[in-house]
Short mmCIF file of C-alpha atoms and ligand atoms in Angstrom, two decimals:
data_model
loop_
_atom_site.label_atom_id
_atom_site.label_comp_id
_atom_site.label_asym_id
_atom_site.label_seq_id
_atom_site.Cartn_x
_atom_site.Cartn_y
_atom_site.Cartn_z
CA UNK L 1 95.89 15.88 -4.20
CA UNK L 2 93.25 13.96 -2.59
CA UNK L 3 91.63 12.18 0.13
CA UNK L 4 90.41 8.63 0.90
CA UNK L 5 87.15 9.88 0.55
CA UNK L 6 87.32 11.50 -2.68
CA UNK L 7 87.13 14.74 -1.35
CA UNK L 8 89.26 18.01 -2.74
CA UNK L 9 91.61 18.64 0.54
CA UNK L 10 90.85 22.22 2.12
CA UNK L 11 94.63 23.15 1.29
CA UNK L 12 93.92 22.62 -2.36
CA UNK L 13 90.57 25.31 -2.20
CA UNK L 14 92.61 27.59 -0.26
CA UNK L 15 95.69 27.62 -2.29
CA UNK L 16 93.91 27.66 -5.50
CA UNK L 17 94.90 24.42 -7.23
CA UNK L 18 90.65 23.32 -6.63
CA UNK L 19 90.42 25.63 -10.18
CA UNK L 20 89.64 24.82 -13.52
CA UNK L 21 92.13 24.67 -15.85
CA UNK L 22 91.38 27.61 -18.00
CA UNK L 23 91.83 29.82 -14.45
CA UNK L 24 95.56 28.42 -14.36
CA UNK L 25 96.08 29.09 -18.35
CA UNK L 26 95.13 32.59 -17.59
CA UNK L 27 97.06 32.89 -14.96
CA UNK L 28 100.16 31.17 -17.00
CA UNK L 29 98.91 33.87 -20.05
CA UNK L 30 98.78 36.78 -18.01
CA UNK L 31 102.28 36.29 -16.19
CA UNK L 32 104.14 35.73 -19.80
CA UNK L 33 102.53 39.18 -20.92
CA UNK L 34 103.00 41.27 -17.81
CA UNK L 35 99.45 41.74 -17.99
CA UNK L 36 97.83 42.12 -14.21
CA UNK L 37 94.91 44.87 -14.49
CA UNK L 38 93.04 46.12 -11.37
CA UNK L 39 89.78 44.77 -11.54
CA UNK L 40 86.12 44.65 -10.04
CA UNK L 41 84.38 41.45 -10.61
CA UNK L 42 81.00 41.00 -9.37
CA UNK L 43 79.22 37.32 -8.28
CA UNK L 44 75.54 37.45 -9.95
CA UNK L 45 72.68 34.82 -10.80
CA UNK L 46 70.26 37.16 -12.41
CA UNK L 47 70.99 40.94 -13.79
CA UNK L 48 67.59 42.45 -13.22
CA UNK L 49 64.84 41.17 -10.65
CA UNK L 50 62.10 38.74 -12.23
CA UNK L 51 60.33 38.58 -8.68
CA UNK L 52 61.74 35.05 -7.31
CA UNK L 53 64.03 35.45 -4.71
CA UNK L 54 66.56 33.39 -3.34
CA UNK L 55 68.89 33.31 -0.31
CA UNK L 56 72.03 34.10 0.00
CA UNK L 57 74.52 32.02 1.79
CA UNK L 58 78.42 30.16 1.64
CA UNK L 59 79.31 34.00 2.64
CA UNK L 60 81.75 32.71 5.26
CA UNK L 61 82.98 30.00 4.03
CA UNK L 62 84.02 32.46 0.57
CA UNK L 63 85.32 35.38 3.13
CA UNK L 64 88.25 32.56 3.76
CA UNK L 65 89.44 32.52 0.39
CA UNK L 66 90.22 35.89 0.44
CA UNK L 67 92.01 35.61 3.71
CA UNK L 68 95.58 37.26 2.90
CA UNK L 69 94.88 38.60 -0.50
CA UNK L 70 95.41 41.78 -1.63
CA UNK L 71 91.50 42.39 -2.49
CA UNK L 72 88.68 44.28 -1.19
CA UNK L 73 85.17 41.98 -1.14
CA UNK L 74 81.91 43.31 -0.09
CA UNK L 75 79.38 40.77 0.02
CA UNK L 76 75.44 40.48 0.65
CA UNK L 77 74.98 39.88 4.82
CA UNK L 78 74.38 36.07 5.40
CA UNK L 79 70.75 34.91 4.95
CA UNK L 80 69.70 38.18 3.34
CA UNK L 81 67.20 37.38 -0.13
CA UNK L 82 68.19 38.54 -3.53
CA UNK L 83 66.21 39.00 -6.69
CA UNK L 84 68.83 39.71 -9.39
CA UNK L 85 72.17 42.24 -9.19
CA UNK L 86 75.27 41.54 -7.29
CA UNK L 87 76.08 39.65 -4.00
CA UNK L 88 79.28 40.15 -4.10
CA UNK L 89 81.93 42.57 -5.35
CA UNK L 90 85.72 41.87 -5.46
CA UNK L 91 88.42 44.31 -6.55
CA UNK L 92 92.13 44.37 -7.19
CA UNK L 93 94.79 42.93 -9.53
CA UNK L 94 92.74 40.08 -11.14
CA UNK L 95 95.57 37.52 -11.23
CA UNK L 96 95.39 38.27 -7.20
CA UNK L 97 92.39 36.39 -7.13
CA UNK L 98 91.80 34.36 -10.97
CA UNK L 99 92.37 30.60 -9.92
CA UNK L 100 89.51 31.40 -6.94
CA UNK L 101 86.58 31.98 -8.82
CA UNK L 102 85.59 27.61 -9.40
CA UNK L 103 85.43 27.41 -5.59
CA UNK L 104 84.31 30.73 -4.94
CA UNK L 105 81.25 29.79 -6.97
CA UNK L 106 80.54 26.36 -5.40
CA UNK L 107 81.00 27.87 -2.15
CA UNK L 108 78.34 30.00 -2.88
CA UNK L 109 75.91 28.30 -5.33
CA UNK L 110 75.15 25.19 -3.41
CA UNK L 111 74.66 26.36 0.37
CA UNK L 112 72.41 29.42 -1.05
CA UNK L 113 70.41 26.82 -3.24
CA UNK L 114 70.21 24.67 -0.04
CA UNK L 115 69.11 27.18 2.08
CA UNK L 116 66.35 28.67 -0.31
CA UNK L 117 64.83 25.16 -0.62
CA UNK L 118 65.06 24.86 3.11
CA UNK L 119 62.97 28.33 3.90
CA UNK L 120 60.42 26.99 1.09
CA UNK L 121 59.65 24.29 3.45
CA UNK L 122 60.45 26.26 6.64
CA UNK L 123 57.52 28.48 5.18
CA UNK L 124 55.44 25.54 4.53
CA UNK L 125 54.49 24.53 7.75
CA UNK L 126 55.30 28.13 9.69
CA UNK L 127 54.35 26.49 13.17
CA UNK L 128 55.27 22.87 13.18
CA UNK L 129 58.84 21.70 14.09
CA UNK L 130 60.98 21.27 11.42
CA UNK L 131 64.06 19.18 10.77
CA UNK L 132 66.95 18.74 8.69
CA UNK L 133 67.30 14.86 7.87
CA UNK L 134 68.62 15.00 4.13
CA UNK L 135 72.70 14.50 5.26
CA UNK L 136 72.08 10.87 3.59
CA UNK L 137 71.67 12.41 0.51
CA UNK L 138 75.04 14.14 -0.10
CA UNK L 139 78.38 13.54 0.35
CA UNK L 140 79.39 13.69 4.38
CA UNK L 141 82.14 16.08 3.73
CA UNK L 142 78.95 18.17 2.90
CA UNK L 143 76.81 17.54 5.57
CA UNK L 144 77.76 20.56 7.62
CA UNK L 145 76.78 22.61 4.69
CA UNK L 146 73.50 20.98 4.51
CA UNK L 147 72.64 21.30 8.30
CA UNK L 148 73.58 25.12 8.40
CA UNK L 149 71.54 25.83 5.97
CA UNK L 150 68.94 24.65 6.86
CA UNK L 151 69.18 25.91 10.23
CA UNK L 152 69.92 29.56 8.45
CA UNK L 153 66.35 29.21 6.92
CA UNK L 154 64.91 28.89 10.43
CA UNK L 155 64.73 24.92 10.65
CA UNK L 156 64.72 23.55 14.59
CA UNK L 157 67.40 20.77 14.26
CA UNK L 158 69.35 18.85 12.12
CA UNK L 159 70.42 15.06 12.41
CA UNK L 160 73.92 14.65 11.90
CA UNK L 161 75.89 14.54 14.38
CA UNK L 162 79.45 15.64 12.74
CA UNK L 163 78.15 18.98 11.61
CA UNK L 164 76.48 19.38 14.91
CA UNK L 165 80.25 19.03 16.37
CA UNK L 166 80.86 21.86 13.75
CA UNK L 167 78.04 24.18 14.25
CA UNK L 168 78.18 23.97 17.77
CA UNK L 169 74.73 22.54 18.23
CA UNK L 170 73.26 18.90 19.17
CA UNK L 171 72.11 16.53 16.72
CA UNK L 172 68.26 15.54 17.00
CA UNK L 173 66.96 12.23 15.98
CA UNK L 174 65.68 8.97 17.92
CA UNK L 175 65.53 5.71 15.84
CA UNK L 176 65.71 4.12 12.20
CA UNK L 177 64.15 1.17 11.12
CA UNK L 178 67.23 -0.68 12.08
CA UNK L 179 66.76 -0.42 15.68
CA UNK L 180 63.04 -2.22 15.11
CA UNK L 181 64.00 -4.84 12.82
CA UNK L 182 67.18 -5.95 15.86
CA UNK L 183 64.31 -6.64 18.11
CA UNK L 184 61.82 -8.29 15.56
CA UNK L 185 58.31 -8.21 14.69
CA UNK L 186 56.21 -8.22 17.80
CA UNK L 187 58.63 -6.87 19.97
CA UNK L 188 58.48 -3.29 19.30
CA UNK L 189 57.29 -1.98 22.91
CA UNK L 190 60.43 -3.97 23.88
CA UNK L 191 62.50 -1.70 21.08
CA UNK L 192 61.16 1.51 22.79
CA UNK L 193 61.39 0.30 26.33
CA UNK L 194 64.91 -0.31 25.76
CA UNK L 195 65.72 2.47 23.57
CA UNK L 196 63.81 4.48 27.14
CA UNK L 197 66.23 3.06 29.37
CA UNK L 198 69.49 3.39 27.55
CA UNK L 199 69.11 7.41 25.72
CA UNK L 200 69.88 10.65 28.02
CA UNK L 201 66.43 11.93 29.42
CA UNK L 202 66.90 15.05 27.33
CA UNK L 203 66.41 12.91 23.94
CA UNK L 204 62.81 13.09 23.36
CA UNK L 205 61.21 9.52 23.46
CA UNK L 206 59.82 9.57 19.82
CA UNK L 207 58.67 6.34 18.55
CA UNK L 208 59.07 5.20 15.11
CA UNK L 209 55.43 3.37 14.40
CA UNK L 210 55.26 2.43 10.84
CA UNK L 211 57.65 -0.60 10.84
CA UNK L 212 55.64 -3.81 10.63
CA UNK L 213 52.02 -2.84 11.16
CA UNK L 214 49.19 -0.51 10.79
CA UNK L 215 50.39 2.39 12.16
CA UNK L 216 47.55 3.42 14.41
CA UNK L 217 48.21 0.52 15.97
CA UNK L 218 52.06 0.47 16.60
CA UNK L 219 50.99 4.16 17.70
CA UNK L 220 48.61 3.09 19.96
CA UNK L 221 51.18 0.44 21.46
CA UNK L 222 53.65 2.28 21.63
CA UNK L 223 52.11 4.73 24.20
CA UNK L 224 50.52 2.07 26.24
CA UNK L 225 54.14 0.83 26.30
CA UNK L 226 55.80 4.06 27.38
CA UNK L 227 52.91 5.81 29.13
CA UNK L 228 53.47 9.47 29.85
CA UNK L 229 57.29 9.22 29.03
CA UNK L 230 56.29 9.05 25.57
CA UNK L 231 56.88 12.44 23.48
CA UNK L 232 55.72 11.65 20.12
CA UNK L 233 55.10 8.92 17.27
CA UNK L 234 57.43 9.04 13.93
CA UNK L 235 55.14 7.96 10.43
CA UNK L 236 57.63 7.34 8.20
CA UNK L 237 55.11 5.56 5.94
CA UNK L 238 56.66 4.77 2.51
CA UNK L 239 54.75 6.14 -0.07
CA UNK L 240 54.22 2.98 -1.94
CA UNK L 241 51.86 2.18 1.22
CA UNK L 242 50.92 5.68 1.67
CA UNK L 243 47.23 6.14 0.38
CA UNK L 244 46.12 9.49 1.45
CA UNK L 245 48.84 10.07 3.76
CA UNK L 246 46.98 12.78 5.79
CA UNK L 247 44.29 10.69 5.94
CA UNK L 248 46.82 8.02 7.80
CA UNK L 249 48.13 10.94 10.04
CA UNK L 250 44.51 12.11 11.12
CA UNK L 251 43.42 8.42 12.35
CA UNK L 252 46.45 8.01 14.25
CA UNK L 253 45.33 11.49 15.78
CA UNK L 254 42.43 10.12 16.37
CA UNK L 255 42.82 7.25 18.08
CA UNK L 256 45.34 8.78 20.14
CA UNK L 257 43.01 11.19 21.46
CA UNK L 258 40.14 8.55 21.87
CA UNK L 259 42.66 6.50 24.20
CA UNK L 260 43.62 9.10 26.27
CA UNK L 261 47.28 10.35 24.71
CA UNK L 262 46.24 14.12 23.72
CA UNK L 263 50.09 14.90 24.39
CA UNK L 264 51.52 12.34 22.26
CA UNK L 265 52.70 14.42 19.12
CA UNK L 266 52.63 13.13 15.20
CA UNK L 267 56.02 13.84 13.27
CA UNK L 268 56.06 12.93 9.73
CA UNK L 269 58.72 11.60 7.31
CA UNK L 270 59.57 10.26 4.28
CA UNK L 271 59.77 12.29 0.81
CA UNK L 272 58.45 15.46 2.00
CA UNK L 273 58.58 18.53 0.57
CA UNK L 274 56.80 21.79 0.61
CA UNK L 275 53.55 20.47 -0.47
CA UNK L 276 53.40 18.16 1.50
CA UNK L 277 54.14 20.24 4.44
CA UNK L 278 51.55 22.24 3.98
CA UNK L 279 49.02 19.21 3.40
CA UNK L 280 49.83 18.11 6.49
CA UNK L 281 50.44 21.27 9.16
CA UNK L 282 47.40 21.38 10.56
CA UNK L 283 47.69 17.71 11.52
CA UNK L 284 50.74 16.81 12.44
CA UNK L 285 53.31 18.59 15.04
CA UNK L 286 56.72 18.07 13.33
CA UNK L 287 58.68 17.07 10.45
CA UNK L 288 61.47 15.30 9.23
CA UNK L 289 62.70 16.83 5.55
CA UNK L 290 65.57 15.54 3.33
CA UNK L 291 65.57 15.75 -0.25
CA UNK L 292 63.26 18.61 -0.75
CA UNK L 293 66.45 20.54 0.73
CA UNK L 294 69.45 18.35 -0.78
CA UNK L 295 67.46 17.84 -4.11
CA UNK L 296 67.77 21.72 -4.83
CA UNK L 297 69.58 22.97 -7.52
CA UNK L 298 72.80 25.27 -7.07
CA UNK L 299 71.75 29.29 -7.69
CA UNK L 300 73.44 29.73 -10.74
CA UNK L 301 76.14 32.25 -9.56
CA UNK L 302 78.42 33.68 -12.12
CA UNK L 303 82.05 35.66 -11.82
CA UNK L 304 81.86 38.15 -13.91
CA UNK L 305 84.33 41.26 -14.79
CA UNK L 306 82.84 44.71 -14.72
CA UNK L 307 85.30 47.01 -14.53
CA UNK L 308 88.91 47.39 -16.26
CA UNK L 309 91.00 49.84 -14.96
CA UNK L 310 88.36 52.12 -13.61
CA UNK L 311 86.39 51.61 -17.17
CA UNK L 312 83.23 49.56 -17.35
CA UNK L 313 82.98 46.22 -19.11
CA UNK L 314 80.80 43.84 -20.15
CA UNK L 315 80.22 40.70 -22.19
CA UNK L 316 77.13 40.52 -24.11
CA UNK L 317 74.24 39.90 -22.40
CA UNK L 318 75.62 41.35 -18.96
CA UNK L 319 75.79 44.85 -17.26
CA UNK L 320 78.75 46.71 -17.04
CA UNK L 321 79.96 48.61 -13.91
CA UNK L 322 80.07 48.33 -10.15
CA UNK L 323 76.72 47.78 -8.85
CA UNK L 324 74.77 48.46 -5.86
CA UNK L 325 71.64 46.29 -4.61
CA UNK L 326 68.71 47.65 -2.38
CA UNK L 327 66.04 46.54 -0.57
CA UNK L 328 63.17 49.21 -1.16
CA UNK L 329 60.36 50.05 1.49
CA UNK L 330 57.55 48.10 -0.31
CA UNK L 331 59.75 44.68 -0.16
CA UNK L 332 61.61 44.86 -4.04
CA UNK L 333 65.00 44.66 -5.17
CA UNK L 334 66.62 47.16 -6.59
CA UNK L 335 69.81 46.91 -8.63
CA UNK L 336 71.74 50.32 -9.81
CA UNK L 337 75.00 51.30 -10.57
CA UNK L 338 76.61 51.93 -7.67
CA UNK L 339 77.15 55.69 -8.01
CA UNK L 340 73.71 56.59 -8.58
CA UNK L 341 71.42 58.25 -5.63
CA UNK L 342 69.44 55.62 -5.08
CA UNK L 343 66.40 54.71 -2.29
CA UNK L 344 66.39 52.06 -0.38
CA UNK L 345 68.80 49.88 1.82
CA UNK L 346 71.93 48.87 0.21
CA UNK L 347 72.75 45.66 0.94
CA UNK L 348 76.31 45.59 0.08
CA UNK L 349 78.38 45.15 2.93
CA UNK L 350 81.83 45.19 3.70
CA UNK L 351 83.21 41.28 3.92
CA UNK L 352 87.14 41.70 3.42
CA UNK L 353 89.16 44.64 3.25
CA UNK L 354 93.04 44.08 1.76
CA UNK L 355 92.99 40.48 2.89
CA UNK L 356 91.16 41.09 6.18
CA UNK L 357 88.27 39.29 7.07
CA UNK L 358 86.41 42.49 8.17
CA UNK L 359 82.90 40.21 9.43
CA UNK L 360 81.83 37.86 12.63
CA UNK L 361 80.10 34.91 11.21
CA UNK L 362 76.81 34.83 13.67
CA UNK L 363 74.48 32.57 12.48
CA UNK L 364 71.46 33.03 14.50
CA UNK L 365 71.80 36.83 13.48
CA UNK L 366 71.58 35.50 10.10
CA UNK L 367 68.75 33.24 10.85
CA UNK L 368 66.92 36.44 11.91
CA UNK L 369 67.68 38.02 8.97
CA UNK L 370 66.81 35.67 6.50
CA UNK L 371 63.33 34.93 8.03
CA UNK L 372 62.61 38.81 8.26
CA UNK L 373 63.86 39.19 5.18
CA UNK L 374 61.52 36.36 3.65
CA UNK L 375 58.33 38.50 5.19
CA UNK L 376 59.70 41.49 3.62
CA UNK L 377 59.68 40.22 0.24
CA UNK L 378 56.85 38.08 0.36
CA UNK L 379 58.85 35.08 -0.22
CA UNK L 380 56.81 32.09 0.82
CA UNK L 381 55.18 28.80 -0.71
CA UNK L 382 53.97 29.26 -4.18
CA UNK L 383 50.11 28.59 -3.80
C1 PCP D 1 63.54 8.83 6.99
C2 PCP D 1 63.07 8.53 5.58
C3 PCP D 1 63.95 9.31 4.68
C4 PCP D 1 64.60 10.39 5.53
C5 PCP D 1 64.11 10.19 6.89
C6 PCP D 1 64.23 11.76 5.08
O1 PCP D 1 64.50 8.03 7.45
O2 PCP D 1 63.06 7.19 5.31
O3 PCP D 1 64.88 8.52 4.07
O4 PCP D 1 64.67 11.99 3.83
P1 PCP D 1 63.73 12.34 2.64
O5 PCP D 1 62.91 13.56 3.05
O6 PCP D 1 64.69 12.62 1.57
O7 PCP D 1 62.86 11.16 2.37
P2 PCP D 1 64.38 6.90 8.56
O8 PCP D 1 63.03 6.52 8.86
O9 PCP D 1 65.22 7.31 9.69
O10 PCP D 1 65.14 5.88 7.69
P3 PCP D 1 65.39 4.35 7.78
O11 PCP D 1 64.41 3.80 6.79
O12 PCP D 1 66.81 4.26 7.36
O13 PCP D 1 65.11 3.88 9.13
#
């Protein structure tokens, strides 16, 4: 099966065909030898904390393959950190649930490696606005995924306006290049006049001003041009052209100030990641951020079975037995087997119970608790 688009249809994850091949020779194995053990199979990165924590997300997405199944799943709440141990525990027959785990994985690895990337620069820059513009970078089928993650980690807005439709929020953004280059060199003011007249009044007037010329003084023209109705200037200075980049920012701050547009605010673009977000925070107002999120690597999830039959199992290297997780009072994680008396919050949680979705997907509760979460732990940008 596919699509025009290259994209693995939903019906193909759900069913269980999106597998590898070794999943359906198991499967094939299993069925010729009667063999169908009850099983507990837990979803883990790391076995033991090493103090770098990461965030958890996909959680809803991987509830739906589950939908129907005769299989219990608790799961790490969306957005919570993790440092090692389990996110997520299934058990029942394994060949209930075999041909999930390739999807099950993806659903997981890349959304939670999103969204930890995302809170690194959310963290960055803890009072500036921050938004989502790396959708360019993936594949659209996957820009939803992008955009809620980086909302889960706290972001203010996103720019595509798809998974907006999805997530049940608006799209931000003003203008690209494009839009200056249709009116030509010279005629910007007659770019942002027009884009003035023709956008809702809700859509902040923000002016891209790094097009053709120094970009103090596109700045500088573009809020003669618009007067009070304009919101902000956009530097999406390539880097090639760059310099000291906060040195760029500052001037145009500058002059702003000097000319009498104290309310005009500075958003920055282009190539910027954490660093560079916290270069720049105490000079400009807002950001746009792509590939620091899209860039990040997948957490490296693994399916692994830990108990056969009510006896623990391991391969080499891993720990055997059902596990339990906790967040201790001074901010750690803990990971125990799951029948010891433990301290601490267990963060295990219920997610399906024989085929039942048993959780409300809420993501600003999730925001929330990703963000608290993150100040629990001490997660923030390494110095
Ligand atoms: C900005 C910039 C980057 C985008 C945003 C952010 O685009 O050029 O491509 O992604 P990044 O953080 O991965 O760099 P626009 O200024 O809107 O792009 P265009 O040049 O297409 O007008």
């Amino acid at each position: 099966m596919t699509d025009p688009f290259g994209t693995v249809p939903a019906a193909a994850i759900r069913d269980g065909t999106a597998t590898d091949a070794y999943f359906e020779r198991t499967l094939r194995t299993l069925e010729h030898a009667g063999k169908n053990p009850h099983v507990v199979a837990e979803v883990t990165a790391d076995q033991f904390p090493d103090g770098s924590f990461e965030v958890f997300t996909g959680v809803r997405e991987a509830a739906r393959l589950f939908d129907g199944l005769a299989v219990d799943v608790d799961a790490l709440p969306d957005g919570q950190l993790f440092d090692g141990g389990p996110v997520m525990c299934i058990e029942g027959p394994y060949r209930e649930f075999a041909a999930l785990e390739t999807s099950l994985l993806g659903l997981l690895s890349q959304p939670s490696g999103f969204a930890t990337a995302a809170l690194e620069c959310r963290l960055a820059a803890p009072d500036a606005d921050v938004f989502s513009f790396g959708a360019r970078h993936v594949h659209p089928a996957l820009a939803t995924v992008v955009e809620r993650a980086a909302l889960l980690a706290g972001f203010d807005g996103f720019s595509h306006v798809a998974a907006g439709e999805a997530l049940g929020r608006e799209a931000s953004g003003t203008m690209p290049h494009a839009l200056l280059f249709c009116f030509g060199e010279g005629e910007q003011a007659a770019a942002w006049r027009a884009f003035d007249e023709a956008v809702p009044a809700d859509v902040p007037r923000i002016a891209l001003t790094d097009t053709f010329w120094d970009e103090v003084a596109e700045s500088l023209l573009a809020a003669e041009s618009l007067g009070g109705r304009l919101d902000g200037v956009r530097l999406d200075t390539t880097g090639s052209r760059r310099g000291e980049f906060r040195h760029i920012v500052r001037e145009v701050r500058w002059e702003l100030d000097a000319h009498g547009f104290e309310d005009v605010e500075i958003f920055c673009s282009g190539g910027l990641g954490p660093a560079e977000l916290r270069e720049l925070r105490d000079v400009a107002d807002g950001f746009g951020v792509g590939g620091a999120i899209t860039d990040a690597d997948p957490v490296d999830f693994s399916l692994d079975i830990v108990e056969v039959e009510d006896e623990p199992v391991s391969k080499r290297g891993k720990l055997s037995g059902r596990k339990a997780v906790y967040r201790t009072a001074d901010g750690g994680h803990h990971v125990a087997l799951a029948d010891a008396d433990e301290d601490g919050e267990a963060l295990l949680e219920p997610l399906v119970r024989d085929g039942e979705i048993v959780r409300e997907d809420d993501l600003e509760a999730a925001t929330e608790r990703c963000l608290a979460d993150a100040e629990a732990v001490g997660f923030g940008p390494s110095a």
